[in-house]
Short mmCIF file of C-alpha atoms in Angstrom, two decimals:
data_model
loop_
_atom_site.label_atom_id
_atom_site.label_comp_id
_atom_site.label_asym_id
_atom_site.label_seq_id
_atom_site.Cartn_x
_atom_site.Cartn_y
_atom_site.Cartn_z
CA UNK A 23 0.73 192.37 37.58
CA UNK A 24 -2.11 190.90 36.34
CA UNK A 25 -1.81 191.74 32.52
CA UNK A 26 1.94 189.95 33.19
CA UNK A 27 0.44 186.88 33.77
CA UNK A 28 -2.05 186.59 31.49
CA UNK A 29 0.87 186.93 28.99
CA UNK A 30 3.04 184.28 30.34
CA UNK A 31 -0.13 182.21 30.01
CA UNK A 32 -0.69 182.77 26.79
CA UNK A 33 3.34 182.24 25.48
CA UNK A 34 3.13 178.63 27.71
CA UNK A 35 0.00 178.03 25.71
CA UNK A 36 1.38 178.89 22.24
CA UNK A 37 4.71 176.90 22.89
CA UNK A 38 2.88 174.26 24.32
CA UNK A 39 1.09 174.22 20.78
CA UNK A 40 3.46 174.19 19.03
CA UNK A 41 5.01 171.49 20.23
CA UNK A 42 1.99 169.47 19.81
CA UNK A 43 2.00 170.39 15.96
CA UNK A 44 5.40 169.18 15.80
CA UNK A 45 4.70 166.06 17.39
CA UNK A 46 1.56 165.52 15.01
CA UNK A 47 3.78 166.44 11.80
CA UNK A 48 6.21 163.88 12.95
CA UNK A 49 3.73 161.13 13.49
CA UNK A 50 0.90 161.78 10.75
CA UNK A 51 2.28 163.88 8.20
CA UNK A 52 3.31 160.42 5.82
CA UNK A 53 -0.19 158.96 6.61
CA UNK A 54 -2.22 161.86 6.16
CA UNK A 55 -0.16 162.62 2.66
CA UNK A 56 -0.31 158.28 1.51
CA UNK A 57 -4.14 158.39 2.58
CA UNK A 58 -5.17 161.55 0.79
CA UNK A 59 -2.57 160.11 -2.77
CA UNK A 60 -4.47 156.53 -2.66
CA UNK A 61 -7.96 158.77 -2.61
CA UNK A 62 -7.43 161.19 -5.19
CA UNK A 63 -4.63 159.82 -7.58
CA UNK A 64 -2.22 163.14 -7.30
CA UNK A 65 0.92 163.79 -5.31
CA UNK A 66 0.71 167.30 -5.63
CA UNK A 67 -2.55 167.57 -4.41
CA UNK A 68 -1.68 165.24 -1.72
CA UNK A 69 1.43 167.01 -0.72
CA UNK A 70 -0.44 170.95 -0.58
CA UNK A 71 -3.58 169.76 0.61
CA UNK A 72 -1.98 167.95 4.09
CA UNK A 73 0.68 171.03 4.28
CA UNK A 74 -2.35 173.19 3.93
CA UNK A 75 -4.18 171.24 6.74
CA UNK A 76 -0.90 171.60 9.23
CA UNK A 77 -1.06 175.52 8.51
CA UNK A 78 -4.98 175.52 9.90
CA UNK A 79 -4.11 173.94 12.55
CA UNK A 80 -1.23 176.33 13.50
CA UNK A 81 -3.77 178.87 13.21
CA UNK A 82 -6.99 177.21 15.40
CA UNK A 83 -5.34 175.57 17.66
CA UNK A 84 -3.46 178.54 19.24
CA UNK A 85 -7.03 179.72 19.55
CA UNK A 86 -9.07 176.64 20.59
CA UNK A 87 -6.71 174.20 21.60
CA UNK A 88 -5.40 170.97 20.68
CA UNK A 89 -7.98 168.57 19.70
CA UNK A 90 -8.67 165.00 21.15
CA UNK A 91 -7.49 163.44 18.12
CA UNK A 92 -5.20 165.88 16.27
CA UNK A 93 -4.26 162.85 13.74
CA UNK A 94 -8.18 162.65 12.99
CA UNK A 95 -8.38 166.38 12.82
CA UNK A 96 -5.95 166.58 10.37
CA UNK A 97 -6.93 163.87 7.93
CA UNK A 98 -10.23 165.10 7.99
CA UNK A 99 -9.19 168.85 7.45
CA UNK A 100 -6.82 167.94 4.92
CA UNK A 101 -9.73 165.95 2.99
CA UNK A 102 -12.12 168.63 3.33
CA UNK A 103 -9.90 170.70 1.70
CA UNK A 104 -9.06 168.79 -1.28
CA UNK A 105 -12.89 168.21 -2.26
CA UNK A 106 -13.31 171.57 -1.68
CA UNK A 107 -10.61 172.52 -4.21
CA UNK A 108 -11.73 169.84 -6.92
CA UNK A 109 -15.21 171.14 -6.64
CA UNK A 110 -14.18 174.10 -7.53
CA UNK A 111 -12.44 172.99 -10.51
CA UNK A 112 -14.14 173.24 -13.90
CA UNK A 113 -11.82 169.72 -15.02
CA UNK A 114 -11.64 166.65 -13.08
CA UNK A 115 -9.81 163.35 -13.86
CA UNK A 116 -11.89 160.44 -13.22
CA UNK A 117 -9.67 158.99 -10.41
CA UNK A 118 -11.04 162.39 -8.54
CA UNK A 119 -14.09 162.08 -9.59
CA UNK A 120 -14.07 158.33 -7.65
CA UNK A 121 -12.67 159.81 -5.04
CA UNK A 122 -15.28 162.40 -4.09
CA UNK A 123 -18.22 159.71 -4.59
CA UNK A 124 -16.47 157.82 -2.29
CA UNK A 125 -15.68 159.82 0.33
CA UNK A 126 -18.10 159.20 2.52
CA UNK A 127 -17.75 155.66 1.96
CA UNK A 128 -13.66 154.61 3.04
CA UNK A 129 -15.03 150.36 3.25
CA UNK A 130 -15.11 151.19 -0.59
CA UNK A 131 -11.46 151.52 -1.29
CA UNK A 132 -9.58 148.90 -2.42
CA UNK A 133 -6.96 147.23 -0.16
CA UNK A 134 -3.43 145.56 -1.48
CA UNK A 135 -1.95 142.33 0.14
CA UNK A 136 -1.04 144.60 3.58
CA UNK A 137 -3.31 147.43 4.29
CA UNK A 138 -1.10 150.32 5.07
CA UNK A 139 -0.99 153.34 2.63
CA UNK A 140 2.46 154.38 3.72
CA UNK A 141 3.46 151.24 2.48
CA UNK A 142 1.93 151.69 -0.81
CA UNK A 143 2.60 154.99 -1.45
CA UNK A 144 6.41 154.04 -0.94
CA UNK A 145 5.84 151.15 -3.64
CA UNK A 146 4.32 153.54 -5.56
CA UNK A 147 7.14 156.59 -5.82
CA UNK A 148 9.85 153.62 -6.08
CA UNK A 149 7.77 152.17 -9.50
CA UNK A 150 10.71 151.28 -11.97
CA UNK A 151 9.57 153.72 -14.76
CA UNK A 152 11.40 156.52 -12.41
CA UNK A 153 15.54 156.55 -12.23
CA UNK A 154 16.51 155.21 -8.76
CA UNK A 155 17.56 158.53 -7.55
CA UNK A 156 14.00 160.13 -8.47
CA UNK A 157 12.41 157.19 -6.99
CA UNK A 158 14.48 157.70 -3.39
CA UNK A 159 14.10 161.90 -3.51
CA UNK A 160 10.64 160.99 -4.06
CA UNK A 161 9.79 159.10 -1.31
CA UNK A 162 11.89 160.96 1.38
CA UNK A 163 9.44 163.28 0.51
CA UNK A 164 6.33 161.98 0.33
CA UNK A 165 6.73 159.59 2.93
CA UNK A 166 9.88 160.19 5.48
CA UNK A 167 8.64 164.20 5.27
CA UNK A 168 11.98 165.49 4.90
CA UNK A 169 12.87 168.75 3.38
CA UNK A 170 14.60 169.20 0.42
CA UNK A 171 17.50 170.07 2.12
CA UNK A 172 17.64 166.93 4.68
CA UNK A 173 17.33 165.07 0.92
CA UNK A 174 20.39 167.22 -0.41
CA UNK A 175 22.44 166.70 2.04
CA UNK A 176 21.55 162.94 2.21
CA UNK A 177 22.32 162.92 -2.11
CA UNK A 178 25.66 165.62 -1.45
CA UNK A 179 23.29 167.08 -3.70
CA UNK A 180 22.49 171.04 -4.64
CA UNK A 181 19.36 171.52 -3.72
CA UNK A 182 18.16 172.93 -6.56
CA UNK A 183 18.40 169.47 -8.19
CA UNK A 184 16.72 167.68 -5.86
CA UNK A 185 13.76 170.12 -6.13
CA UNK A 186 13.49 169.44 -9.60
CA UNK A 187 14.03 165.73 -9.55
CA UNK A 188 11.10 165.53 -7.20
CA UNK A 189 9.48 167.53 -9.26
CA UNK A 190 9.55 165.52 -12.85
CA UNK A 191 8.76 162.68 -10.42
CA UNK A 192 5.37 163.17 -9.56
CA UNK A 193 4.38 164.72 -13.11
CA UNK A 194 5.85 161.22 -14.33
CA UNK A 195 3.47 159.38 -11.58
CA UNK A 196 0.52 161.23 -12.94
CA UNK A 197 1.02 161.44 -16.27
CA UNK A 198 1.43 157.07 -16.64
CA UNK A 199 -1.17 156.78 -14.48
CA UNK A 200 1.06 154.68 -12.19
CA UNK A 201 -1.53 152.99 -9.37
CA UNK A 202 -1.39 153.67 -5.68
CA UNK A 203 -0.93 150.24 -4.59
CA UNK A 204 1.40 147.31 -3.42
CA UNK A 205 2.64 145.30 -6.40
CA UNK A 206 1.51 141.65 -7.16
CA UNK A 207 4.16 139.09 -6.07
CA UNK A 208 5.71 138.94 -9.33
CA UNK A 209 6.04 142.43 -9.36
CA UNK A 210 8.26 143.37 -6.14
CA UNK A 211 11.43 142.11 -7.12
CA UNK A 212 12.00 145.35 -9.50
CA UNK A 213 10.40 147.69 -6.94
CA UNK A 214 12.43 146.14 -3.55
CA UNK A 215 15.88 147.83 -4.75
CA UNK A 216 14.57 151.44 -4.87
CA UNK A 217 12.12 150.75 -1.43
CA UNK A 218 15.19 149.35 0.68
CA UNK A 219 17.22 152.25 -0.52
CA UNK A 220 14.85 154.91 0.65
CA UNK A 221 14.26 153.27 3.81
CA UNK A 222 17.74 153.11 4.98
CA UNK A 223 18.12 156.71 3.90
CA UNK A 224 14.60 157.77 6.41
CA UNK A 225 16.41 155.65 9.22
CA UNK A 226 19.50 157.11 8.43
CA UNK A 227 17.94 160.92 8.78
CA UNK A 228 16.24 160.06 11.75
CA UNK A 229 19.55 158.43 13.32
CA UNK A 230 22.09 161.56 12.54
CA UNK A 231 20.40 164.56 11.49
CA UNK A 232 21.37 166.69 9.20
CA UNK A 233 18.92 169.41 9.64
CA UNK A 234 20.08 171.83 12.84
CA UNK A 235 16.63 172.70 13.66
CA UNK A 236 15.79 169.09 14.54
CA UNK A 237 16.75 166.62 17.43
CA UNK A 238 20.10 165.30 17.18
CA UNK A 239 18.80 161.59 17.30
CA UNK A 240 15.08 161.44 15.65
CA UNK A 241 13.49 157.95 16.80
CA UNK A 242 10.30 158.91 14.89
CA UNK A 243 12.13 158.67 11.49
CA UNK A 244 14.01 155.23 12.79
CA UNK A 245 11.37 153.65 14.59
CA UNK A 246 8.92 154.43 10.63
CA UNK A 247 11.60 153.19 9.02
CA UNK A 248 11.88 149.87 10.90
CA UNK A 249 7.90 149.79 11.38
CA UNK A 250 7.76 150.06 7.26
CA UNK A 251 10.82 147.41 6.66
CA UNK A 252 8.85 144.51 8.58
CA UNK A 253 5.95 144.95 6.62
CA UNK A 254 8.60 144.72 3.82
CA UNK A 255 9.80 141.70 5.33
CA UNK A 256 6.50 140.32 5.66
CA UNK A 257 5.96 140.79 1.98
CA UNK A 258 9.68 138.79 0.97
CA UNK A 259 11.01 136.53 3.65
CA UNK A 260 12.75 134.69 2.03
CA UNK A 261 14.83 137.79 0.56
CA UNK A 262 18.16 138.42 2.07
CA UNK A 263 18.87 141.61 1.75
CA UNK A 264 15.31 142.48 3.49
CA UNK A 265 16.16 140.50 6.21
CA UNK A 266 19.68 142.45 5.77
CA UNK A 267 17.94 145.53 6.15
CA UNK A 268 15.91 145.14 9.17
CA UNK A 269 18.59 143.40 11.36
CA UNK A 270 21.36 146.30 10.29
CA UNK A 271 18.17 148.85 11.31
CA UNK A 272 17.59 146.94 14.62
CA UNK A 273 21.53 146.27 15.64
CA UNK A 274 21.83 150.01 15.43
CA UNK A 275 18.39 151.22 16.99
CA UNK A 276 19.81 149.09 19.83
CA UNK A 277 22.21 151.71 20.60
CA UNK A 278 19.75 155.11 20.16
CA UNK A 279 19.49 155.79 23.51
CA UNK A 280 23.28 155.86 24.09
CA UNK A 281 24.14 157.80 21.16
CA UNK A 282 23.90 160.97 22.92
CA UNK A 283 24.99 162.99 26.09
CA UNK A 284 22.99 164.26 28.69
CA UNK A 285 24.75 167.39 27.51
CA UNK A 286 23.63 166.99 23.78
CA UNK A 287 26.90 165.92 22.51
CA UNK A 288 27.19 162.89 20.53
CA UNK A 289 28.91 159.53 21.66
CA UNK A 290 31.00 157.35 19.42
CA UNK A 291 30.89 154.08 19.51
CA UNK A 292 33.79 152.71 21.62
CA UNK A 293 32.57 155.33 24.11
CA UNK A 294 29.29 154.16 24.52
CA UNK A 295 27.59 152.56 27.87
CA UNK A 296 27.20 149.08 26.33
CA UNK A 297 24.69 148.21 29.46
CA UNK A 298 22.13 151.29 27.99
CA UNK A 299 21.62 149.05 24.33
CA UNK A 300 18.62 147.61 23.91
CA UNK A 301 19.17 143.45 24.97
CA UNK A 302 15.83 142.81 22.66
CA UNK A 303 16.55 144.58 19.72
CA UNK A 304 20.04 143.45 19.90
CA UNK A 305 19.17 139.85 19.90
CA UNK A 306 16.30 140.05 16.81
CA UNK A 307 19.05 141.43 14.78
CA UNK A 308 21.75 138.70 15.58
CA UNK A 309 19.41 136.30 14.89
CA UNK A 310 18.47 137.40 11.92
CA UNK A 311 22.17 137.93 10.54
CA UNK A 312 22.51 134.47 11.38
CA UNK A 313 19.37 133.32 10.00
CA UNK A 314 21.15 134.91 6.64
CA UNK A 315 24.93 133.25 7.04
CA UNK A 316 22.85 130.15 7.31
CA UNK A 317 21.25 130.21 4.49
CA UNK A 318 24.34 131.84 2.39
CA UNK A 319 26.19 128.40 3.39
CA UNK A 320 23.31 126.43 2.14
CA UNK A 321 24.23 127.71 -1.10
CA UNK A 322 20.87 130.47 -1.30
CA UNK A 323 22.22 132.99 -2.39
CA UNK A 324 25.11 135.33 -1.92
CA UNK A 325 25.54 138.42 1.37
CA UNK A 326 24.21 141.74 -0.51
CA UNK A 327 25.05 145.27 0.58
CA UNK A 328 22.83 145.31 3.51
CA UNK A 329 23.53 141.90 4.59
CA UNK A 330 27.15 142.78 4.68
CA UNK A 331 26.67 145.85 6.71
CA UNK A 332 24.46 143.77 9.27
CA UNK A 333 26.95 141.26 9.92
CA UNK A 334 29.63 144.09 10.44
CA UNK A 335 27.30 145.70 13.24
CA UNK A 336 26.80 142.19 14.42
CA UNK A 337 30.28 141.69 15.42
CA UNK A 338 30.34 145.45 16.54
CA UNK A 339 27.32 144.25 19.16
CA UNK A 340 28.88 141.01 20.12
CA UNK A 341 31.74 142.65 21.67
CA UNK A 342 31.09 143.28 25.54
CA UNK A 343 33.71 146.36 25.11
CA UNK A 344 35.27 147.95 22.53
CA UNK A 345 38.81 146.37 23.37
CA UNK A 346 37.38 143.17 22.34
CA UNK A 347 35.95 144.35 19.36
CA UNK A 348 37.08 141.66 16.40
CA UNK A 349 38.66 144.06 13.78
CA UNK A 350 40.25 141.72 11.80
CA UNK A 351 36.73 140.46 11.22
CA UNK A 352 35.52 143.73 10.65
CA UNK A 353 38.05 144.96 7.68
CA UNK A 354 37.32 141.13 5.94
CA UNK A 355 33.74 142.23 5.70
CA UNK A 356 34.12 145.51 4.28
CA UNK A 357 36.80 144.03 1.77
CA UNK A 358 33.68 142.04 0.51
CA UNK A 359 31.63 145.16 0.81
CA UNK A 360 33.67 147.17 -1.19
CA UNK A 361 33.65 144.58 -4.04
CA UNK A 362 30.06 145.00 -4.12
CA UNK A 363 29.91 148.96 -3.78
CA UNK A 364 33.72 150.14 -4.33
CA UNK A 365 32.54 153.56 -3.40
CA UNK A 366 34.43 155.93 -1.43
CA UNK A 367 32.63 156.77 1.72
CA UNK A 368 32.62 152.39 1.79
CA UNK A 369 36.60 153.05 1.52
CA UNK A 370 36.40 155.71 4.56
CA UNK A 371 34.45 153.64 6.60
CA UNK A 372 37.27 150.10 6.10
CA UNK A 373 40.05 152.99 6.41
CA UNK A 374 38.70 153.66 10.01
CA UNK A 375 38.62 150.01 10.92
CA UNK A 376 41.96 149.18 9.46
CA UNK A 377 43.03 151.82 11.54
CA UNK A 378 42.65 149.64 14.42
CA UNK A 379 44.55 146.78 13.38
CA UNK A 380 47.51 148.36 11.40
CA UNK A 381 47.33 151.65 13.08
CA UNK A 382 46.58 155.45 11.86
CA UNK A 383 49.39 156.15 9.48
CA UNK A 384 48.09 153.15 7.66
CA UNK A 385 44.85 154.30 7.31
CA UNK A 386 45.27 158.00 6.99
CA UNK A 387 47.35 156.89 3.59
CA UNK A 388 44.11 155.61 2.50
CA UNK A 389 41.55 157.97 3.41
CA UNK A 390 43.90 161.33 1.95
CA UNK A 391 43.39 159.54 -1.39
CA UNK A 392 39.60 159.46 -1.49
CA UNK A 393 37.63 162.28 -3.11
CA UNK A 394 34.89 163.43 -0.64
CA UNK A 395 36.03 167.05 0.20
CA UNK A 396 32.30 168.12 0.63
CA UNK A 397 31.69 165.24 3.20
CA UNK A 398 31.67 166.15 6.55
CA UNK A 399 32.85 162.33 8.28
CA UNK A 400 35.78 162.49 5.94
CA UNK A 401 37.17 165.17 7.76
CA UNK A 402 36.32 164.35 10.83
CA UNK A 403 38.19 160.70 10.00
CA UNK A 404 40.99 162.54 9.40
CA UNK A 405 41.36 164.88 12.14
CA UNK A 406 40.63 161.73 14.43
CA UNK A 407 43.67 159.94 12.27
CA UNK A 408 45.94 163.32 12.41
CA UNK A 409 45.44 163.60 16.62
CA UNK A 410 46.33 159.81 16.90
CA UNK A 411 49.60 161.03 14.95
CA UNK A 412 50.10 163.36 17.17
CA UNK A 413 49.97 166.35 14.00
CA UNK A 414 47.84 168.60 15.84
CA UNK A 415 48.27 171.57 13.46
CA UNK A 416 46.57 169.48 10.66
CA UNK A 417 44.35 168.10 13.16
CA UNK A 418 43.05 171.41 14.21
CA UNK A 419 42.11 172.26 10.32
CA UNK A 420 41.03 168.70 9.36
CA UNK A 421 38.44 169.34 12.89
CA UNK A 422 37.42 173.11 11.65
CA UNK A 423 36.18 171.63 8.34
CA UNK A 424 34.53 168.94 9.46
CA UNK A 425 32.60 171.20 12.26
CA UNK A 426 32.07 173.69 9.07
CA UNK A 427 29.89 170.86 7.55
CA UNK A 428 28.54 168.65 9.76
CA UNK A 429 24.18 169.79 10.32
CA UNK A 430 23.93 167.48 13.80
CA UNK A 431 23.98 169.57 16.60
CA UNK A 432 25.22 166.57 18.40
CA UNK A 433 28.24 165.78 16.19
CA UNK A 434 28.91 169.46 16.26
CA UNK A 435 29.43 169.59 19.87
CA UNK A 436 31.54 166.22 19.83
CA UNK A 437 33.89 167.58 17.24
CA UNK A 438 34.12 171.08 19.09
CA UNK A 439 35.32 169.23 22.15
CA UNK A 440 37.52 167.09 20.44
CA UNK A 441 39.69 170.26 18.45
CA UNK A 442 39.39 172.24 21.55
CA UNK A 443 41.42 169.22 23.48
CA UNK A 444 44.13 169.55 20.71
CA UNK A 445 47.71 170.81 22.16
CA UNK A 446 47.78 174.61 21.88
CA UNK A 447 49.39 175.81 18.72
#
């Protein structure tokens, strides 16, 4: 009938829509929000103002289409909106005051040693008058766009915390009158701590999400985070643990593509199609990592948290197959690791490469005394440990837990497959 396919016209349309606003949320929703905080000095404003612009579109574009440039549309709508509000206001600071005389005229703002406002808007929510874990909820707001509960889960946080921590954050911004802006030189090196933090925790997001509504695998978090960590490395090349950084981000890009089933279901490692990495990436980050050990045996410096976790991936992509994967060479790193960070999921991760060399009874004594009964890998370590044992019972719980709290669709489905392969009780 007719009316019939009029209808299935318009549902193709609105889906089709849809996606597009998803795909411009992913891309510009940390530009549009930097842009409009540089202009008008407020995070709030910044924040409502771009979500505000996203919900217009929602609304117009189901009835008129996507635009040319939906990035453009929404900066612009977003802006528009903001001057509209201060206008309105009987108060304004002067910073918004500035800001509406020079809207019209964008060659009038200033510009910081690299001209990208993601970049210093990042600096900005990582400034050292806010504790390190405000800083880091912060920014994986303002800049990676996650929700408050992809920032939970990331902080085995409630989420009511986090809420509030981001909160007390941005009244702390505005309040000191803390500028939107890359730091002078002398500057960084109290800033760099809190920024390489958050950016392993946006590539982190984007490479195992925790949120079940989103892709498994998110390459527009990972590939921000890496595109934001060479302008970091621009900045300080001579520091280590940047350079530590962007080769563990690249070494482990390098294996995206492979990280995931046709069927949705996540890969592990020593299951993965080594000929699917990426050759390119794989080689930046190796030379990199030994760009570092070179300059840690010329006495600059010592191997730093990120460094360490580099060079452990490093040997991870050296090895043509998992079989000739050098363990040994793996455990000494995270022995060093966990000098630096004795933390437990550190701990869980050694456990499950000591496994390898002194087998799982070995390393299942280790991991059962750790305390991370609200972590989702710990259980799945140990129902991985229990199966190699043969102790399928336990196995079976240890997998039911781990399913229970594990938000990746793609883990989910791994872990399913796994318990349902167990022996029947």
């Amino acid at each position: 009938m007719p009316g019939q396919g009029r209808g299935a016209s318009l549902r193709k349309r609105v889906t089709a829509v849809d996606e597009a606003i998803i795909r411009v949320h992913r891309a510009e929703w940390a530009r549009v929000v930097a842009a409009l905080a540089r202009r008008f000095g407020d995070l709030d404003l910044a924040e409502e103002m771009t979500a505000e612009a996203f919900a217009v579109a929602v609304e117009r574009w189901r009835a008129d289409g996507v635009p040319p440039n939906p990035g453009a549309w929404i900066t612009t709508t977003a802006n528009r909106r903001a001057i509209d509000l201060l206008r309105r206001e009987s108060c304004r600071d002067d910073k918004q005051r500035q800001a509406l005389m020079l809207y019209d005229d964008p060659s009038a703002q200033p510009h910081g040693v690299i001209d990208d406002d993601r970049l210093r808007l990042i600096f900005t929510c990582c400034h050292p008058a806010l504790a390190m874990e405000s800083r880091i909820a912060l920014t994986l707001r303002m800049v990676g766009g996650l929700t408050v509960a992809e920032i939970a889960c990331a902080f085995l946080a409630k989420e009511t915390a986090v809420g509030q921590r981001i909160t007390r954050a941005k009244s702390k911004i505005k309040a000191a009158g803390i500028p939107y802006r890359v730091p002078a030189a002398e500057d960084l090196p109290a800033r760099v701590g809190g920024v390489l933090a958050v950016l392993f925790l946006i590539f982190n997001e984007g490479y195992l999400s925790s949120d079940p509504a989103q892709e498994a695998v998110r390459g527009d978090l990972t590939g921000e985070a890496i595109r934001l960590t060479r302008l970091v490395h621009a900045l300080l090349p001579a520091d280590g643990e940047v350079a530590g950084l962007l080769a563990l981000m690249l070494l482990t890009e390098a294996r995206r593509t492979a990280r995931v089933s046709a069927s949705g279901e996540l890969v592990t490692l020593g299951e993965q199609d080594r000929g699917a990495w990426d050759a390119a990436l794989i080689a930046e980050g190796h030379a990199l990592v030994r760009a570092r050990i070179a300059a840690v045996a010329a006495g600059q410096g010592r191997p730093g948290r990120y460094q360490l976790l580099a060079a452990i991936n490093a040997v991870h992509t050296s090895a043509r197959d998992v079989r000739d994967t050098d363990w040994s060479q793996v455990v000494a790193l995270y022995d060093q690791l966990a000098a630096l960070d004795p933390s437990p999921i550190v701990a869980l991760n050694r456990a499950v490469a000591l496994a390898e060399l002194d087998g799982p009874e070995v390393a299942l004594a280790l991991v059962d005394r750790l305390d991370l009964a609200g972590y989702h890998a710990y259980h799945a370590t140990r129902a991985d440990l229990l199966r190699r044992l043969g102790r399928s019972v336990q196995a079976r719980t240890a997998y039911d837990r781990a399913i229970e709290l594990a938000g990746n669709t793609a883990e989910v489905a791994y872990l399913t497959r796994r318990r349902d392969q167990l022996t029947p009780m």
